[in-house]
PDB file of C-alpha atoms in Angstrom:
ATOM      1  CA  UNK U   1     -70.976 -70.075  37.078  1.00  0.00           C
ATOM      2  CA  UNK U   2     -72.071 -66.935  38.838  1.00  0.00           C
ATOM      3  CA  UNK U   3     -75.791 -66.279  38.834  1.00  0.00           C
ATOM      4  CA  UNK U   4     -77.606 -63.028  39.404  1.00  0.00           C
ATOM      5  CA  UNK U   5     -81.363 -62.890  39.768  1.00  0.00           C
ATOM      6  CA  UNK U   6     -83.814 -60.016  39.642  1.00  0.00           C
ATOM      7  CA  UNK U   7     -87.299 -59.804  41.003  1.00  0.00           C
ATOM      8  CA  UNK U   8     -89.807 -59.097  39.657  1.00  0.00           C
ATOM      9  CA  UNK U   9     -89.098 -59.822  36.012  1.00  0.00           C
ATOM     10  CA  UNK U  10     -91.821 -57.395  35.012  1.00  0.00           C
ATOM     11  CA  UNK U  11     -94.105 -54.989  36.811  1.00  0.00           C
ATOM     12  CA  UNK U  12     -96.906 -52.630  35.863  1.00  0.00           C
ATOM     13  CA  UNK U  13     -97.730 -49.809  38.227  1.00  0.00           C
ATOM     14  CA  UNK U  14     -99.820 -46.685  38.285  1.00  0.00           C
ATOM     15  CA  UNK U  15     -98.295 -43.252  37.993  1.00  0.00           C
ATOM     16  CA  UNK U  16     -97.334 -41.850  41.393  1.00  0.00           C
ATOM     17  CA  UNK U  17     -96.719 -45.183  43.087  1.00  0.00           C
ATOM     18  CA  UNK U  18     -93.371 -46.676  44.089  1.00  0.00           C
ATOM     19  CA  UNK U  19     -91.826 -49.887  42.838  1.00  0.00           C
ATOM     20  CA  UNK U  20     -89.023 -51.929  44.388  1.00  0.00           C
ATOM     21  CA  UNK U  21     -86.740 -54.126  42.302  1.00  0.00           C
ATOM     22  CA  UNK U  22     -84.429 -56.681  43.908  1.00  0.00           C
ATOM     23  CA  UNK U  23     -81.080 -57.867  42.617  1.00  0.00           C
ATOM     24  CA  UNK U  24     -79.471 -60.920  44.193  1.00  0.00           C
ATOM     25  CA  UNK U  25     -76.169 -62.660  43.622  1.00  0.00           C
ATOM     26  CA  UNK U  26     -77.085 -66.285  44.223  1.00  0.00           C
ATOM     27  CA  UNK U  27     -73.755 -68.048  44.534  1.00  0.00           C
ATOM     28  CA  UNK U  28     -71.200 -65.366  45.344  1.00  0.00           C
ATOM     29  CA  UNK U  29     -70.840 -62.294  47.459  1.00  0.00           C
ATOM     30  CA  UNK U  30     -70.841 -58.993  45.637  1.00  0.00           C
ATOM     31  CA  UNK U  31     -69.332 -55.996  47.341  1.00  0.00           C
ATOM     32  CA  UNK U  32     -70.394 -53.871  44.421  1.00  0.00           C
ATOM     33  CA  UNK U  33     -73.515 -53.980  42.312  1.00  0.00           C
ATOM     34  CA  UNK U  34     -74.504 -51.736  39.445  1.00  0.00           C
ATOM     35  CA  UNK U  35     -77.880 -50.578  38.206  1.00  0.00           C
ATOM     36  CA  UNK U  36     -78.465 -49.876  34.529  1.00  0.00           C
ATOM     37  CA  UNK U  37     -81.449 -48.678  32.554  1.00  0.00           C
ATOM     38  CA  UNK U  38     -82.132 -49.523  28.925  1.00  0.00           C
ATOM     39  CA  UNK U  39     -84.686 -47.830  26.698  1.00  0.00           C
ATOM     40  CA  UNK U  40     -85.770 -49.537  23.450  1.00  0.00           C
ATOM     41  CA  UNK U  41     -82.996 -49.668  20.868  1.00  0.00           C
ATOM     42  CA  UNK U  42     -80.700 -47.764  23.200  1.00  0.00           C
ATOM     43  CA  UNK U  43     -77.580 -48.756  25.079  1.00  0.00           C
ATOM     44  CA  UNK U  44     -77.514 -49.744  28.704  1.00  0.00           C
ATOM     45  CA  UNK U  45     -76.944 -46.599  30.721  1.00  0.00           C
ATOM     46  CA  UNK U  46     -75.337 -46.834  34.120  1.00  0.00           C
ATOM     47  CA  UNK U  47     -77.539 -45.256  36.759  1.00  0.00           C
ATOM     48  CA  UNK U  48     -75.641 -45.911  39.944  1.00  0.00           C
ATOM     49  CA  UNK U  49     -72.970 -47.941  41.686  1.00  0.00           C
ATOM     50  CA  UNK U  50     -74.102 -49.669  44.834  1.00  0.00           C
ATOM     51  CA  UNK U  51     -71.586 -50.619  47.514  1.00  0.00           C
ATOM     52  CA  UNK U  52     -72.507 -52.820  50.430  1.00  0.00           C
ATOM     53  CA  UNK U  53     -72.855 -50.858  53.623  1.00  0.00           C
ATOM     54  CA  UNK U  54     -72.430 -47.420  52.097  1.00  0.00           C
ATOM     55  CA  UNK U  55     -74.365 -44.908  50.054  1.00  0.00           C
ATOM     56  CA  UNK U  56     -74.740 -45.479  46.348  1.00  0.00           C
ATOM     57  CA  UNK U  57     -72.887 -43.351  43.835  1.00  0.00           C
ATOM     58  CA  UNK U  58     -75.200 -41.927  41.197  1.00  0.00           C
ATOM     59  CA  UNK U  59     -74.312 -40.996  37.644  1.00  0.00           C
ATOM     60  CA  UNK U  60     -74.850 -37.469  36.453  1.00  0.00           C
ATOM     61  CA  UNK U  61     -78.484 -36.774  35.678  1.00  0.00           C
ATOM     62  CA  UNK U  62     -79.871 -39.580  37.828  1.00  0.00           C
ATOM     63  CA  UNK U  63     -81.982 -38.313  40.725  1.00  0.00           C
ATOM     64  CA  UNK U  64     -80.928 -40.057  43.905  1.00  0.00           C
ATOM     65  CA  UNK U  65     -84.147 -39.122  45.686  1.00  0.00           C
ATOM     66  CA  UNK U  66     -86.182 -40.729  42.940  1.00  0.00           C
ATOM     67  CA  UNK U  67     -84.135 -43.870  42.497  1.00  0.00           C
ATOM     68  CA  UNK U  68     -83.398 -45.152  45.977  1.00  0.00           C
ATOM     69  CA  UNK U  69     -80.725 -47.800  46.203  1.00  0.00           C
ATOM     70  CA  UNK U  70     -80.058 -49.962  49.221  1.00  0.00           C
ATOM     71  CA  UNK U  71     -77.265 -52.542  49.394  1.00  0.00           C
ATOM     72  CA  UNK U  72     -77.901 -54.051  52.781  1.00  0.00           C
ATOM     73  CA  UNK U  73     -75.997 -57.298  52.330  1.00  0.00           C
ATOM     74  CA  UNK U  74     -73.320 -58.804  50.115  1.00  0.00           C
ATOM     75  CA  UNK U  75     -75.930 -60.634  48.087  1.00  0.00           C
ATOM     76  CA  UNK U  76     -78.781 -58.145  47.804  1.00  0.00           C
ATOM     77  CA  UNK U  77     -79.247 -54.687  46.345  1.00  0.00           C
ATOM     78  CA  UNK U  78     -82.612 -53.027  45.836  1.00  0.00           C
ATOM     79  CA  UNK U  79     -83.683 -50.203  43.564  1.00  0.00           C
ATOM     80  CA  UNK U  80     -86.861 -48.348  44.467  1.00  0.00           C
ATOM     81  CA  UNK U  81     -88.411 -46.105  41.857  1.00  0.00           C
ATOM     82  CA  UNK U  82     -90.377 -43.569  43.851  1.00  0.00           C
ATOM     83  CA  UNK U  83     -93.378 -41.646  42.523  1.00  0.00           C
ATOM     84  CA  UNK U  84     -93.048 -43.406  39.202  1.00  0.00           C
ATOM     85  CA  UNK U  85     -94.075 -41.648  36.006  1.00  0.00           C
ATOM     86  CA  UNK U  86     -94.641 -43.035  32.509  1.00  0.00           C
ATOM     87  CA  UNK U  87     -91.223 -41.759  31.418  1.00  0.00           C
ATOM     88  CA  UNK U  88     -89.668 -44.093  33.995  1.00  0.00           C
ATOM     89  CA  UNK U  89     -90.959 -47.036  31.982  1.00  0.00           C
ATOM     90  CA  UNK U  90     -87.855 -48.921  30.948  1.00  0.00           C
ATOM     91  CA  UNK U  91     -85.842 -52.111  31.288  1.00  0.00           C
ATOM     92  CA  UNK U  92     -83.836 -52.059  34.523  1.00  0.00           C
ATOM     93  CA  UNK U  93     -80.828 -54.365  34.730  1.00  0.00           C
ATOM     94  CA  UNK U  94     -78.471 -54.956  37.619  1.00  0.00           C
ATOM     95  CA  UNK U  95     -75.024 -56.462  37.603  1.00  0.00           C
ATOM     96  CA  UNK U  96     -72.949 -57.877  40.415  1.00  0.00           C
ATOM     97  CA  UNK U  97     -69.210 -57.542  40.522  1.00  0.00           C
ATOM     98  CA  UNK U  98     -66.898 -60.387  41.463  1.00  0.00           C
ATOM     99  CA  UNK U  99     -63.132 -59.864  41.661  1.00  0.00           C
ATOM    100  CA  UNK U 100     -61.003 -62.065  39.446  1.00  0.00           C
ATOM    101  CA  UNK U 101     -57.349 -61.111  39.688  1.00  0.00           C
ATOM    102  CA  UNK U 102     -57.062 -57.481  38.628  1.00  0.00           C
ATOM    103  CA  UNK U 103     -60.464 -57.553  37.001  1.00  0.00           C
ATOM    104  CA  UNK U 104     -63.955 -57.177  38.330  1.00  0.00           C
ATOM    105  CA  UNK U 105     -66.088 -59.608  36.382  1.00  0.00           C
ATOM    106  CA  UNK U 106     -69.647 -58.500  35.809  1.00  0.00           C
ATOM    107  CA  UNK U 107     -72.594 -60.828  35.987  1.00  0.00           C
ATOM    108  CA  UNK U 108     -75.865 -59.383  34.825  1.00  0.00           C
ATOM    109  CA  UNK U 109     -79.345 -60.127  36.013  1.00  0.00           C
ATOM    110  CA  UNK U 110     -82.138 -60.974  33.583  1.00  0.00           C
ATOM    111  CA  UNK U 111     -83.647 -57.495  33.873  1.00  0.00           C
ATOM    112  CA  UNK U 112     -86.940 -56.062  35.103  1.00  0.00           C
ATOM    113  CA  UNK U 113     -89.411 -54.527  32.680  1.00  0.00           C
ATOM    114  CA  UNK U 114     -91.185 -51.595  34.364  1.00  0.00           C
ATOM    115  CA  UNK U 115     -94.298 -50.129  32.795  1.00  0.00           C
ATOM    116  CA  UNK U 116     -95.879 -47.091  34.419  1.00  0.00           C
ATOM    117  CA  UNK U 117     -99.431 -46.337  33.349  1.00  0.00           C
TER     118      UNK U 117
ATOM    119  CA  UNK L   1     -66.958 -37.757  27.463  1.00  0.00           C
ATOM    120  CA  UNK L   2     -66.270 -41.196  26.092  1.00  0.00           C
ATOM    121  CA  UNK L   3     -68.512 -42.230  23.195  1.00  0.00           C
ATOM    122  CA  UNK L   4     -68.944 -45.646  21.663  1.00  0.00           C
ATOM    123  CA  UNK L   5     -70.262 -46.398  18.219  1.00  0.00           C
ATOM    124  CA  UNK L   6     -71.291 -49.762  16.945  1.00  0.00           C
ATOM    125  CA  UNK L   7     -71.471 -48.956  13.286  1.00  0.00           C
ATOM    126  CA  UNK L   8     -74.235 -51.244  12.218  1.00  0.00           C
ATOM    127  CA  UNK L   9     -77.577 -51.285  13.945  1.00  0.00           C
ATOM    128  CA  UNK L  10     -78.311 -54.569  12.186  1.00  0.00           C
ATOM    129  CA  UNK L  11     -76.334 -57.175  10.292  1.00  0.00           C
ATOM    130  CA  UNK L  12     -77.827 -60.008   8.259  1.00  0.00           C
ATOM    131  CA  UNK L  13     -75.667 -62.896   7.115  1.00  0.00           C
ATOM    132  CA  UNK L  14     -76.013 -66.411   5.784  1.00  0.00           C
ATOM    133  CA  UNK L  15     -75.412 -69.424   7.996  1.00  0.00           C
ATOM    134  CA  UNK L  16     -71.828 -70.628   7.808  1.00  0.00           C
ATOM    135  CA  UNK L  17     -70.381 -67.214   6.992  1.00  0.00           C
ATOM    136  CA  UNK L  18     -68.247 -65.108   9.300  1.00  0.00           C
ATOM    137  CA  UNK L  19     -69.986 -62.219  11.021  1.00  0.00           C
ATOM    138  CA  UNK L  20     -67.842 -59.164  11.735  1.00  0.00           C
ATOM    139  CA  UNK L  21     -69.086 -56.484  14.092  1.00  0.00           C
ATOM    140  CA  UNK L  22     -67.354 -53.160  14.694  1.00  0.00           C
ATOM    141  CA  UNK L  23     -66.981 -51.057  17.801  1.00  0.00           C
ATOM    142  CA  UNK L  24     -65.351 -47.620  17.693  1.00  0.00           C
ATOM    143  CA  UNK L  25     -64.722 -45.272  20.558  1.00  0.00           C
ATOM    144  CA  UNK L  26     -63.566 -41.705  20.995  1.00  0.00           C
ATOM    145  CA  UNK L  27     -61.087 -40.178  23.384  1.00  0.00           C
ATOM    146  CA  UNK L  28     -58.713 -42.308  25.366  1.00  0.00           C
ATOM    147  CA  UNK L  29     -58.446 -46.074  25.190  1.00  0.00           C
ATOM    148  CA  UNK L  30     -60.071 -48.180  27.863  1.00  0.00           C
ATOM    149  CA  UNK L  31     -58.051 -50.562  29.961  1.00  0.00           C
ATOM    150  CA  UNK L  32     -60.454 -53.322  29.011  1.00  0.00           C
ATOM    151  CA  UNK L  33     -62.942 -53.785  26.222  1.00  0.00           C
ATOM    152  CA  UNK L  34     -65.687 -56.356  26.536  1.00  0.00           C
ATOM    153  CA  UNK L  35     -68.250 -57.954  24.271  1.00  0.00           C
ATOM    154  CA  UNK L  36     -71.632 -59.173  25.451  1.00  0.00           C
ATOM    155  CA  UNK L  37     -74.555 -60.965  23.912  1.00  0.00           C
ATOM    156  CA  UNK L  38     -78.068 -59.791  24.705  1.00  0.00           C
ATOM    157  CA  UNK L  39     -81.209 -61.670  23.751  1.00  0.00           C
ATOM    158  CA  UNK L  40     -84.587 -59.850  23.642  1.00  0.00           C
ATOM    159  CA  UNK L  41     -85.897 -59.041  27.104  1.00  0.00           C
ATOM    160  CA  UNK L  42     -82.800 -60.448  28.820  1.00  0.00           C
ATOM    161  CA  UNK L  43     -79.727 -59.097  30.514  1.00  0.00           C
ATOM    162  CA  UNK L  44     -76.333 -59.119  28.764  1.00  0.00           C
ATOM    163  CA  UNK L  45     -74.191 -62.244  28.877  1.00  0.00           C
ATOM    164  CA  UNK L  46     -70.420 -61.854  28.940  1.00  0.00           C
ATOM    165  CA  UNK L  47     -68.532 -63.268  25.951  1.00  0.00           C
ATOM    166  CA  UNK L  48     -64.981 -61.954  25.778  1.00  0.00           C
ATOM    167  CA  UNK L  49     -62.685 -59.392  27.342  1.00  0.00           C
ATOM    168  CA  UNK L  50     -59.558 -57.954  25.767  1.00  0.00           C
ATOM    169  CA  UNK L  51     -56.994 -55.758  27.471  1.00  0.00           C
ATOM    170  CA  UNK L  52     -55.482 -52.653  25.915  1.00  0.00           C
ATOM    171  CA  UNK L  53     -52.117 -54.368  25.548  1.00  0.00           C
ATOM    172  CA  UNK L  54     -53.619 -57.353  23.732  1.00  0.00           C
ATOM    173  CA  UNK L  55     -54.162 -57.428  19.981  1.00  0.00           C
ATOM    174  CA  UNK L  56     -56.389 -60.442  19.694  1.00  0.00           C
ATOM    175  CA  UNK L  57     -58.382 -62.852  21.832  1.00  0.00           C
ATOM    176  CA  UNK L  58     -60.117 -66.062  20.816  1.00  0.00           C
ATOM    177  CA  UNK L  59     -62.732 -68.304  22.346  1.00  0.00           C
ATOM    178  CA  UNK L  60     -64.109 -71.171  20.304  1.00  0.00           C
ATOM    179  CA  UNK L  61     -65.777 -69.552  17.239  1.00  0.00           C
ATOM    180  CA  UNK L  62     -65.334 -66.043  18.596  1.00  0.00           C
ATOM    181  CA  UNK L  63     -62.452 -63.690  17.969  1.00  0.00           C
ATOM    182  CA  UNK L  64     -61.939 -60.144  19.192  1.00  0.00           C
ATOM    183  CA  UNK L  65     -59.300 -57.680  18.052  1.00  0.00           C
ATOM    184  CA  UNK L  66     -58.356 -54.411  19.690  1.00  0.00           C
ATOM    185  CA  UNK L  67     -56.551 -51.636  17.826  1.00  0.00           C
ATOM    186  CA  UNK L  68     -55.830 -48.703  20.140  1.00  0.00           C
ATOM    187  CA  UNK L  69     -54.393 -46.685  17.234  1.00  0.00           C
ATOM    188  CA  UNK L  70     -57.629 -46.909  15.277  1.00  0.00           C
ATOM    189  CA  UNK L  71     -59.655 -46.867  18.535  1.00  0.00           C
ATOM    190  CA  UNK L  72     -61.527 -49.855  17.269  1.00  0.00           C
ATOM    191  CA  UNK L  73     -62.448 -53.388  18.195  1.00  0.00           C
ATOM    192  CA  UNK L  74     -63.698 -56.020  15.800  1.00  0.00           C
ATOM    193  CA  UNK L  75     -65.778 -58.985  16.925  1.00  0.00           C
ATOM    194  CA  UNK L  76     -65.898 -62.028  14.652  1.00  0.00           C
ATOM    195  CA  UNK L  77     -68.127 -65.082  14.767  1.00  0.00           C
ATOM    196  CA  UNK L  78     -66.911 -67.775  12.402  1.00  0.00           C
ATOM    197  CA  UNK L  79     -69.129 -70.513  10.958  1.00  0.00           C
ATOM    198  CA  UNK L  80     -72.156 -68.579  12.147  1.00  0.00           C
ATOM    199  CA  UNK L  81     -75.332 -70.395  13.108  1.00  0.00           C
ATOM    200  CA  UNK L  82     -78.962 -69.243  13.442  1.00  0.00           C
ATOM    201  CA  UNK L  83     -78.535 -69.665  17.219  1.00  0.00           C
ATOM    202  CA  UNK L  84     -75.972 -66.855  17.100  1.00  0.00           C
ATOM    203  CA  UNK L  85     -78.771 -64.420  16.214  1.00  0.00           C
ATOM    204  CA  UNK L  86     -78.871 -61.817  18.993  1.00  0.00           C
ATOM    205  CA  UNK L  87     -77.767 -58.294  19.779  1.00  0.00           C
ATOM    206  CA  UNK L  88     -74.064 -57.945  20.498  1.00  0.00           C
ATOM    207  CA  UNK L  89     -72.887 -55.169  22.758  1.00  0.00           C
ATOM    208  CA  UNK L  90     -69.477 -53.605  23.043  1.00  0.00           C
ATOM    209  CA  UNK L  91     -68.576 -52.224  26.466  1.00  0.00           C
ATOM    210  CA  UNK L  92     -65.668 -50.226  27.768  1.00  0.00           C
ATOM    211  CA  UNK L  93     -64.233 -50.577  31.239  1.00  0.00           C
ATOM    212  CA  UNK L  94     -62.068 -47.547  31.752  1.00  0.00           C
ATOM    213  CA  UNK L  95     -60.275 -49.352  34.520  1.00  0.00           C
ATOM    214  CA  UNK L  96     -59.027 -46.466  36.617  1.00  0.00           C
ATOM    215  CA  UNK L  97     -56.689 -48.093  39.100  1.00  0.00           C
ATOM    216  CA  UNK L  98     -57.742 -51.524  37.956  1.00  0.00           C
ATOM    217  CA  UNK L  99     -61.085 -52.654  36.635  1.00  0.00           C
ATOM    218  CA  UNK L 100     -63.863 -50.841  38.419  1.00  0.00           C
ATOM    219  CA  UNK L 101     -66.632 -52.810  36.824  1.00  0.00           C
ATOM    220  CA  UNK L 102     -68.788 -49.930  35.734  1.00  0.00           C
ATOM    221  CA  UNK L 103     -69.147 -50.189  32.011  1.00  0.00           C
ATOM    222  CA  UNK L 104     -69.949 -47.850  29.132  1.00  0.00           C
ATOM    223  CA  UNK L 105     -72.030 -49.692  26.556  1.00  0.00           C
ATOM    224  CA  UNK L 106     -72.594 -49.208  22.857  1.00  0.00           C
ATOM    225  CA  UNK L 107     -76.107 -49.462  21.416  1.00  0.00           C
ATOM    226  CA  UNK L 108     -75.403 -52.881  20.025  1.00  0.00           C
ATOM    227  CA  UNK L 109     -75.594 -54.588  16.666  1.00  0.00           C
ATOM    228  CA  UNK L 110     -78.481 -56.927  16.018  1.00  0.00           C
ATOM    229  CA  UNK L 111     -77.159 -59.962  14.184  1.00  0.00           C
ATOM    230  CA  UNK L 112     -79.491 -62.197  12.192  1.00  0.00           C
ATOM    231  CA  UNK L 113     -78.116 -65.444  10.797  1.00  0.00           C
ATOM    232  CA  UNK L 114     -80.315 -66.925   8.097  1.00  0.00           C
ATOM    233  CA  UNK L 115     -80.341 -70.700   7.516  1.00  0.00           C
TER     234      UNK L 115
END
């Protein structure tokens, strides 16, 4: 089956620093990857759509200068949280899209727990 | 904007019983509706997908129904087991011009199956 990994699985950083999270599709190529954020007891909220070789598309209310997304290859997308603040503490989850007929099947990574102190 | 409600935040049932989870949405029907399982501190795992022109889908002990008139999907787990305890998420894929892959998720229902 399709496997998506994320690194790191958890990270603690100080307020004002930047953190990079990697999302990799291990056994398939993903033209499109998605980044979600999940606060406790809340639903996954789509932050941005990342397409290989082009700029990411951000959802309304998500600051593109704060959440930098790079999709440099068909198997890797990165999310950098710049100048992190405690309110950025959350569970960040990526998914990679693989076409299957008319559908785009989504395979989710295990998530990255970010804590900003 | 599209809203999704999973009516119960938590559902407790006895082992062996059938668990039924509800997902309601507003506005227009999605092209595809999906159900995921999420364990604590983990990413969602895909379970089932049902298209808007399908009434019912089954996979082993799982069954999903989709009623576009009621704007509702029901997710059933028959002969439930303690290992089925997890949070179950409903997700809509609006599917403009075919599945785009970006999903709108409900908050989930936390299912606890007691032995």
